[in-house]
Short mmCIF file of C-alpha atoms and ligand atoms in Angstrom, two decimals:
data_model
loop_
_atom_site.label_atom_id
_atom_site.label_comp_id
_atom_site.label_asym_id
_atom_site.label_seq_id
_atom_site.Cartn_x
_atom_site.Cartn_y
_atom_site.Cartn_z
CA UNK A 1 -29.54 8.53 122.43
CA UNK A 2 -31.19 11.77 121.38
CA UNK A 3 -31.99 12.25 117.67
CA UNK A 4 -29.16 14.80 117.49
CA UNK A 5 -26.71 12.27 118.91
CA UNK A 6 -27.91 9.61 116.46
CA UNK A 7 -27.38 12.08 113.62
CA UNK A 8 -23.91 12.97 114.88
CA UNK A 9 -22.96 9.28 115.18
CA UNK A 10 -24.24 8.62 111.66
CA UNK A 11 -22.27 11.57 110.24
CA UNK A 12 -19.12 10.34 111.98
CA UNK A 13 -19.63 6.85 110.57
CA UNK A 14 -20.10 8.30 107.09
CA UNK A 15 -16.98 10.43 107.42
CA UNK A 16 -15.03 7.34 108.45
CA UNK A 17 -16.29 5.44 105.44
CA UNK A 18 -15.57 8.39 103.13
CA UNK A 19 -11.97 8.55 104.33
CA UNK A 20 -11.64 4.79 103.81
CA UNK A 21 -12.77 5.15 100.20
CA UNK A 22 -10.28 7.97 99.60
CA UNK A 23 -7.52 5.44 100.32
CA UNK A 24 -8.43 3.50 97.21
CA UNK A 25 -9.85 0.19 96.04
CA UNK A 26 -6.67 -1.81 96.60
CA UNK A 27 -6.71 -0.77 100.25
CA UNK A 28 -10.41 -1.60 100.49
CA UNK A 29 -9.82 -5.09 99.05
CA UNK A 30 -6.82 -5.70 101.29
CA UNK A 31 -9.16 -5.31 104.25
CA UNK A 32 -11.40 -8.03 102.83
CA UNK A 33 -14.80 -7.36 101.28
CA UNK A 34 -17.31 -9.62 99.57
CA UNK A 35 -19.77 -6.97 98.39
CA UNK A 36 -19.38 -3.73 96.53
CA UNK A 37 -19.95 -0.82 98.97
CA UNK A 38 -22.73 1.61 98.08
CA UNK A 39 -20.19 4.29 97.18
CA UNK A 40 -19.24 2.30 94.04
CA UNK A 41 -22.71 1.28 92.87
CA UNK A 42 -23.72 3.03 89.65
CA UNK A 43 -27.30 3.94 88.78
CA UNK A 44 -28.79 1.08 86.72
CA UNK A 45 -28.58 3.03 83.45
CA UNK A 46 -24.81 3.56 83.82
CA UNK A 47 -23.90 -0.02 84.68
CA UNK A 48 -22.03 -2.25 82.22
CA UNK A 49 -24.77 -3.96 80.31
CA UNK A 50 -24.40 -7.71 80.49
CA UNK A 51 -26.79 -8.21 77.57
CA UNK A 52 -24.40 -6.21 75.40
CA UNK A 53 -21.57 -8.43 76.52
CA UNK A 54 -23.36 -11.62 75.60
CA UNK A 55 -24.05 -10.17 72.20
CA UNK A 56 -20.38 -9.40 71.77
CA UNK A 57 -19.33 -12.86 72.83
CA UNK A 58 -21.54 -14.35 70.14
CA UNK A 59 -20.02 -12.09 67.47
CA UNK A 60 -16.46 -12.03 68.67
CA UNK A 61 -14.99 -11.15 65.31
CA UNK A 62 -16.96 -7.90 65.31
CA UNK A 63 -14.95 -6.35 68.07
CA UNK A 64 -11.52 -6.70 66.54
CA UNK A 65 -9.94 -3.30 66.16
CA UNK A 66 -8.12 -2.43 62.94
CA UNK A 67 -4.51 -3.60 63.18
CA UNK A 68 -1.75 -1.31 61.95
CA UNK A 69 1.62 -2.91 61.34
CA UNK A 70 4.21 -0.27 62.20
CA UNK A 71 7.05 -2.05 60.36
CA UNK A 72 4.93 -2.25 57.22
CA UNK A 73 4.17 1.45 57.56
CA UNK A 74 7.90 2.17 57.19
CA UNK A 75 8.21 0.04 54.03
CA UNK A 76 7.06 0.05 50.43
CA UNK A 77 3.47 -0.59 51.45
CA UNK A 78 3.28 2.77 53.27
CA UNK A 79 0.57 4.37 51.06
CA UNK A 80 -1.75 1.41 51.68
CA UNK A 81 -1.12 1.35 55.41
CA UNK A 82 -1.66 5.13 55.63
CA UNK A 83 -5.12 4.56 54.14
CA UNK A 84 -5.91 1.91 56.75
CA UNK A 85 -4.62 4.28 59.43
CA UNK A 86 -6.87 7.10 58.21
CA UNK A 87 -9.81 4.71 58.06
CA UNK A 88 -9.19 3.48 61.62
CA UNK A 89 -8.99 7.05 62.96
CA UNK A 90 -12.20 8.01 61.16
CA UNK A 91 -14.33 4.93 61.84
CA UNK A 92 -13.09 3.69 65.20
CA UNK A 93 -10.87 6.39 66.74
CA UNK A 94 -8.81 3.38 67.83
CA UNK A 95 -6.37 0.85 66.41
CA UNK A 96 -3.96 -1.82 67.58
CA UNK A 97 -0.33 -1.15 66.74
CA UNK A 98 1.86 -4.22 66.20
CA UNK A 99 5.52 -4.59 65.20
CA UNK A 100 6.21 -1.20 66.79
CA UNK A 101 9.84 -1.91 67.57
CA UNK A 102 9.78 -1.32 71.33
CA UNK A 103 11.70 -4.26 72.83
CA UNK A 104 9.43 -6.73 74.60
CA UNK A 105 11.53 -6.59 77.78
CA UNK A 106 10.88 -2.82 78.05
CA UNK A 107 7.16 -3.61 77.87
CA UNK A 108 7.15 -6.53 80.28
CA UNK A 109 9.31 -4.56 82.74
CA UNK A 110 6.81 -1.69 82.66
CA UNK A 111 3.91 -4.01 83.52
CA UNK A 112 6.02 -5.79 86.10
CA UNK A 113 7.21 -2.68 87.94
CA UNK A 114 3.67 -1.26 87.89
CA UNK A 115 2.38 -4.47 89.48
CA UNK A 116 5.09 -4.27 92.14
CA UNK A 117 4.27 -0.62 92.86
CA UNK A 118 0.65 -1.47 93.63
CA UNK A 119 1.79 -4.38 95.81
CA UNK A 120 3.74 -2.04 98.11
CA UNK A 121 2.28 -1.48 101.58
CA UNK A 122 -0.45 1.17 101.52
CA UNK A 123 1.67 3.62 103.56
CA UNK A 124 4.36 3.57 100.89
CA UNK A 125 1.89 4.27 98.05
CA UNK A 126 0.10 6.89 100.14
CA UNK A 127 3.24 9.06 100.21
CA UNK A 128 2.37 10.10 96.68
CA UNK A 129 -1.25 11.05 97.25
CA UNK A 130 -1.86 14.62 96.21
CA UNK A 131 -4.78 16.74 95.09
CA UNK A 132 -2.47 19.01 93.09
CA UNK A 133 -3.25 18.29 89.41
CA UNK A 134 0.15 19.72 88.36
CA UNK A 135 2.22 17.53 90.67
CA UNK A 136 4.79 15.41 88.78
CA UNK A 137 3.57 12.37 90.71
CA UNK A 138 0.06 11.69 91.93
CA UNK A 139 -1.34 8.52 93.45
CA UNK A 140 -5.10 8.32 93.76
CA UNK A 141 -8.33 6.47 93.19
CA UNK A 142 -11.56 6.62 91.13
CA UNK A 143 -11.72 9.08 88.21
CA UNK A 144 -11.84 12.45 89.93
CA UNK A 145 -11.93 11.56 93.60
CA UNK A 146 -12.74 15.08 94.80
CA UNK A 147 -15.78 15.30 92.53
CA UNK A 148 -17.15 11.82 91.81
CA UNK A 149 -20.44 10.98 93.57
CA UNK A 150 -20.03 7.33 92.70
CA UNK A 151 -16.48 6.03 92.88
CA UNK A 152 -14.81 3.91 90.20
CA UNK A 153 -13.09 0.60 90.89
CA UNK A 154 -9.62 1.87 90.04
CA UNK A 155 -6.45 3.16 91.68
CA UNK A 156 -3.84 5.06 89.67
CA UNK A 157 -0.37 6.46 89.63
CA UNK A 158 0.04 9.50 87.35
CA UNK A 159 3.52 10.54 86.32
CA UNK A 160 4.30 13.67 84.34
CA UNK A 161 7.09 12.70 81.92
CA UNK A 162 8.31 16.02 80.53
CA UNK A 163 10.94 17.32 80.73
CA UNK A 164 12.09 13.88 81.69
CA UNK A 165 15.31 14.77 83.54
CA UNK A 166 13.46 17.32 85.72
CA UNK A 167 10.60 15.05 86.71
CA UNK A 168 12.24 11.67 87.30
CA UNK A 169 13.69 12.67 90.73
CA UNK A 170 10.08 13.33 91.90
CA UNK A 171 8.82 9.88 90.89
CA UNK A 172 8.45 7.14 93.53
CA UNK A 173 11.74 5.90 94.96
CA UNK A 174 10.22 2.49 95.58
CA UNK A 175 10.34 -0.11 93.97
CA UNK A 176 14.01 0.85 93.56
CA UNK A 177 14.04 0.20 89.80
CA UNK A 178 10.81 2.14 89.09
CA UNK A 179 12.46 5.38 87.96
CA UNK A 180 14.87 3.63 85.62
CA UNK A 181 12.29 1.30 84.05
CA UNK A 182 9.54 3.90 83.67
CA UNK A 183 11.98 6.48 82.24
CA UNK A 184 13.10 3.97 79.60
CA UNK A 185 9.49 3.11 78.80
CA UNK A 186 8.54 6.82 78.65
CA UNK A 187 11.36 7.62 76.19
CA UNK A 188 10.47 4.67 73.98
CA UNK A 189 6.76 5.54 73.88
CA UNK A 190 7.55 9.20 73.22
CA UNK A 191 9.66 8.26 70.19
CA UNK A 192 6.96 5.90 68.96
CA UNK A 193 4.34 8.63 69.41
CA UNK A 194 6.43 10.99 67.25
CA UNK A 195 6.73 8.37 64.54
CA UNK A 196 2.99 7.66 64.57
CA UNK A 197 2.27 11.40 64.53
CA UNK A 198 4.33 11.79 61.31
CA UNK A 199 2.14 9.11 59.72
CA UNK A 200 -1.04 10.69 61.05
CA UNK A 201 -0.03 14.10 59.66
CA UNK A 202 0.77 12.47 56.35
CA UNK A 203 -2.55 10.62 56.34
CA UNK A 204 -4.26 13.99 56.77
CA UNK A 205 -2.31 15.32 53.78
CA UNK A 206 -0.40 17.82 55.93
CA UNK A 207 3.17 16.58 55.47
CA UNK A 208 5.03 14.10 53.33
CA UNK A 209 5.84 16.09 50.21
CA UNK A 210 9.16 17.83 49.64
CA UNK A 211 7.43 21.26 49.51
CA UNK A 212 6.26 21.09 53.09
CA UNK A 213 9.44 19.67 54.63
CA UNK A 214 10.08 22.75 56.83
CA UNK A 215 6.49 22.73 57.98
CA UNK A 216 6.88 19.07 58.91
CA UNK A 217 10.05 19.83 60.86
CA UNK A 218 8.31 22.69 62.72
CA UNK A 219 5.31 20.58 63.76
CA UNK A 220 7.56 17.72 64.82
CA UNK A 221 9.69 20.06 66.90
CA UNK A 222 6.53 21.18 68.74
CA UNK A 223 5.55 17.58 69.44
CA UNK A 224 9.09 16.74 70.52
CA UNK A 225 8.83 19.43 73.20
CA UNK A 226 5.25 18.36 73.91
CA UNK A 227 3.59 17.05 77.04
CA UNK A 228 3.57 13.42 78.09
CA UNK A 229 1.55 12.04 80.97
CA UNK A 230 1.75 8.42 82.06
CA UNK A 231 -1.22 6.93 83.86
CA UNK A 232 -0.69 3.55 85.48
CA UNK A 233 -4.08 2.00 86.27
CA UNK A 234 -4.76 -0.81 88.70
CA UNK A 235 -8.16 -2.52 88.72
CA UNK A 236 -8.38 -5.02 91.59
CA UNK A 237 -10.80 -7.95 91.30
CA UNK A 238 -14.32 -6.80 92.11
CA UNK A 239 -16.84 -9.03 93.92
CA UNK A 240 -19.82 -7.64 91.94
CA UNK A 241 -18.47 -6.38 88.59
CA UNK A 242 -21.94 -5.70 87.14
CA UNK A 243 -22.58 -2.88 89.58
CA UNK A 244 -19.61 -0.66 88.89
CA UNK A 245 -16.94 0.38 86.37
CA UNK A 246 -13.16 0.70 86.48
CA UNK A 247 -13.44 3.96 84.56
CA UNK A 248 -16.57 5.82 83.44
CA UNK A 249 -17.14 6.71 79.77
CA UNK A 250 -14.62 9.40 78.83
CA UNK A 251 -12.44 10.56 75.97
CA UNK A 252 -8.73 11.37 76.32
CA UNK A 253 -7.65 15.02 76.05
CA UNK A 254 -4.39 14.85 74.04
CA UNK A 255 -3.41 14.01 70.46
CA UNK A 256 -2.82 10.30 70.93
CA UNK A 257 -2.91 7.82 73.81
CA UNK A 258 -0.73 4.72 73.65
CA UNK A 259 -2.31 2.15 75.92
CA UNK A 260 -0.58 -0.96 77.12
CA UNK A 261 -2.85 -3.54 78.73
CA UNK A 262 -1.90 -6.81 80.38
CA UNK A 263 -3.66 -9.98 79.18
CA UNK A 264 -6.89 -9.26 81.11
CA UNK A 265 -9.83 -7.74 79.16
CA UNK A 266 -11.50 -4.59 80.42
CA UNK A 267 -11.28 -1.77 77.90
CA UNK A 268 -14.52 -1.11 76.06
CA UNK A 269 -15.06 1.42 73.31
CA UNK A 270 -18.21 2.90 71.90
CA UNK A 271 -18.64 1.70 68.35
CA UNK A 272 -21.83 2.05 66.30
CA UNK A 273 -23.79 2.87 69.46
CA UNK A 274 -22.66 -0.28 71.26
CA UNK A 275 -20.03 -0.90 73.89
CA UNK A 276 -17.51 -3.39 72.54
CA UNK A 277 -14.65 -5.01 74.43
CA UNK A 278 -11.15 -4.65 73.00
CA UNK A 279 -9.34 -7.96 72.91
CA UNK A 280 -5.83 -7.63 74.31
CA UNK A 281 -3.04 -8.55 71.86
CA UNK A 282 0.25 -9.42 73.57
CA UNK A 283 2.95 -6.77 73.04
CA UNK A 284 0.66 -4.49 71.02
CA UNK A 285 -0.40 -0.93 71.83
CA UNK A 286 -3.98 0.19 71.68
CA UNK A 287 -3.67 3.66 70.16
CA UNK A 288 -6.52 6.14 70.30
CA UNK A 289 -7.32 9.58 68.95
CA UNK A 290 -7.67 12.21 71.69
CA UNK A 291 -9.72 15.43 71.81
CA UNK A 292 -6.82 17.57 70.58
CA UNK A 293 -6.40 15.47 67.43
CA UNK A 294 -10.14 15.56 66.74
CA UNK A 295 -9.98 19.35 67.01
CA UNK A 296 -6.74 19.61 64.98
CA UNK A 297 -8.18 17.39 62.22
CA UNK A 298 -11.33 19.56 62.21
CA UNK A 299 -13.45 16.54 63.11
CA UNK A 300 -12.05 14.12 60.52
CA UNK A 301 -10.52 11.85 63.15
CA UNK A 302 -12.69 10.90 66.10
CA UNK A 303 -11.95 11.02 69.80
CA UNK A 304 -14.16 8.14 70.88
CA UNK A 305 -15.74 7.42 74.25
CA UNK A 306 -14.31 4.48 76.12
CA UNK A 307 -14.67 2.96 79.58
CA UNK A 308 -13.30 0.09 81.63
CA UNK A 309 -15.24 -2.84 83.03
CA UNK A 310 -13.90 -4.90 85.92
CA UNK A 311 -14.06 -8.60 86.69
CA UNK A 312 -14.30 -10.77 89.76
CA UNK A 313 -11.36 -13.03 88.99
CA UNK A 314 -8.26 -11.11 88.09
CA UNK A 315 -6.50 -7.90 88.93
CA UNK A 316 -5.76 -5.85 85.80
CA UNK A 317 -2.96 -3.36 85.07
CA UNK A 318 -2.88 -0.91 82.20
CA UNK A 319 -0.51 1.92 81.33
CA UNK A 320 -1.78 4.87 79.31
CA UNK A 321 0.74 7.26 77.83
CA UNK A 322 -0.98 10.52 76.82
CA UNK A 323 0.81 12.80 74.38
CA UNK A 324 0.10 16.33 73.24
CA UNK A 325 1.71 19.67 72.41
CA UNK A 326 3.38 21.70 75.19
CA UNK A 327 0.92 22.56 78.00
CA UNK A 328 0.61 26.25 77.08
CA UNK A 329 0.05 25.71 73.34
CA UNK A 330 -3.22 26.49 71.63
CA UNK A 331 -4.74 23.69 69.55
CA UNK A 332 -7.13 24.58 66.77
CA UNK A 333 -8.20 23.06 63.46
CA UNK A 334 -5.30 22.92 60.99
CA UNK A 335 -5.95 25.77 58.49
CA UNK A 336 -5.43 23.32 55.60
CA UNK A 337 -8.37 21.24 56.79
CA UNK A 338 -10.76 24.19 56.97
CA UNK A 339 -12.50 25.14 53.74
CA UNK A 340 -15.94 25.86 52.33
CA UNK A 341 -16.90 22.21 52.40
CA UNK A 342 -15.51 21.73 55.90
CA UNK A 343 -16.06 24.90 57.92
CA UNK A 344 -14.15 25.31 61.18
CA UNK A 345 -15.88 23.06 63.70
CA UNK A 346 -14.04 23.86 66.94
CA UNK A 347 -12.75 26.71 69.07
CA UNK A 348 -9.05 26.87 69.87
CA UNK A 349 -8.17 25.24 73.16
CA UNK A 350 -5.18 24.65 75.39
CA UNK A 351 -4.33 22.33 78.22
CA UNK A 352 -5.08 24.83 80.99
CA UNK A 353 -8.65 25.32 79.76
CA UNK A 354 -9.04 21.55 79.96
CA UNK A 355 -7.72 21.50 83.54
CA UNK A 356 -10.05 24.35 84.46
CA UNK A 357 -12.90 22.47 82.89
CA UNK A 358 -12.32 19.21 84.74
CA UNK A 359 -11.82 20.96 88.07
CA UNK A 360 -15.13 22.77 87.67
CA UNK A 361 -17.43 19.87 86.80
CA UNK A 362 -17.78 16.14 86.76
CA UNK A 363 -15.66 15.15 83.74
CA UNK A 364 -18.00 12.47 82.52
CA UNK A 365 -18.78 11.76 78.90
CA UNK A 366 -17.56 14.03 76.19
CA UNK A 367 -18.36 17.32 77.86
CA UNK A 368 -15.02 18.97 77.27
CA UNK A 369 -14.90 18.30 73.55
CA UNK A 370 -18.56 19.30 73.28
CA UNK A 371 -17.72 22.60 74.97
CA UNK A 372 -15.11 23.32 72.25
CA UNK A 373 -17.51 22.68 69.36
CA UNK A 374 -18.85 25.52 67.27
CA UNK A 375 -22.40 24.59 66.41
C1 OGA B 1 -7.21 5.88 80.35
C2 OGA B 1 -7.95 4.70 79.85
C3 OGA B 1 -8.16 2.30 79.70
C4 OGA B 1 -7.72 1.08 80.39
O1 OGA B 1 -6.30 5.69 81.19
O2 OGA B 1 -7.54 7.01 79.92
O3 OGA B 1 -8.88 4.88 79.12
O4 OGA B 1 -7.92 0.01 79.82
N1 OGA B 1 -7.55 3.48 80.23
O5 OGA B 1 -7.19 1.16 81.50
NI1 NI B 2 -8.91 6.91 78.38
#
């Protein structure tokens, strides 16, 4: 073979591999692998640090997130719980929400139908592949598969959930009960989000007195009409989990994310300059502050970097429900939280500037939020 022919053959082989990877990790695993392909191997400095993990295992109690009891928040202890809530949003950017009132069968059905979706034959899942970020349904792999140099060990199904009656007919028709179960779950999480948001606004001193009742109603109305995106993540077992990640370090764009994880560990958050693993609590939600809430609170509440590690034993499913204001709304620091002591720290932003941002660069780390900061 001439050098040109060798080159051509190599390029073809690479193209073949590339198109294999675009089909996702589940597909890759179904074809049987015992090593992580080069495409998924992170540079040493970005790999999950096993030393960190050992450290965490020794001090297990250190990685417990603050727990907020939703039922208690609605009772006579509300002022106390609001303080814990504020503290969690300031110090961790994360908390576990228990006693939230969503029936456990709604939760188990959501995990169950997600599992069954990813067990469908590849051809069935592939029907929903799309590079259109605005599509009401999008099946894909990695973090940003058109941009990532190194791929992540994750496949996903993204479902836009608003307005619910318009979008449901676009969602996958298989498994047959997916639309019904996910719609129920979406409505329940939306209601819960609104209830948590009322508490968050109160904890920031923005609502909760009789004088600002109309203001409260106005903000709530905006959130009621707000955006909701559901991301169902599937992390298949990985033969060499130290070399790759399920998701790279990132922050979430919206006000709040309600994350449901099955019983398998994987979520890690950055806390006091260390990566710590969040212990799953059955039936609880991991709730985190997103970029929009950090901006809205003028930096009081923190949108914290998090990532996902994978393991060699078990497949993991998680469902993230991301909530914000309507897509075309501007988010800026609440005027009441800007004063001489706390000057305005961020530019106004909206969802389309975020989309533009992630389509124009690799959305790693906290670049978007950084780009909104006034120095
Ligand atoms: C996300 C996310 C964490 C997880 O979907 O944005 O951070 O545990 N997911 O899957
Ligand atoms: Ni996230």
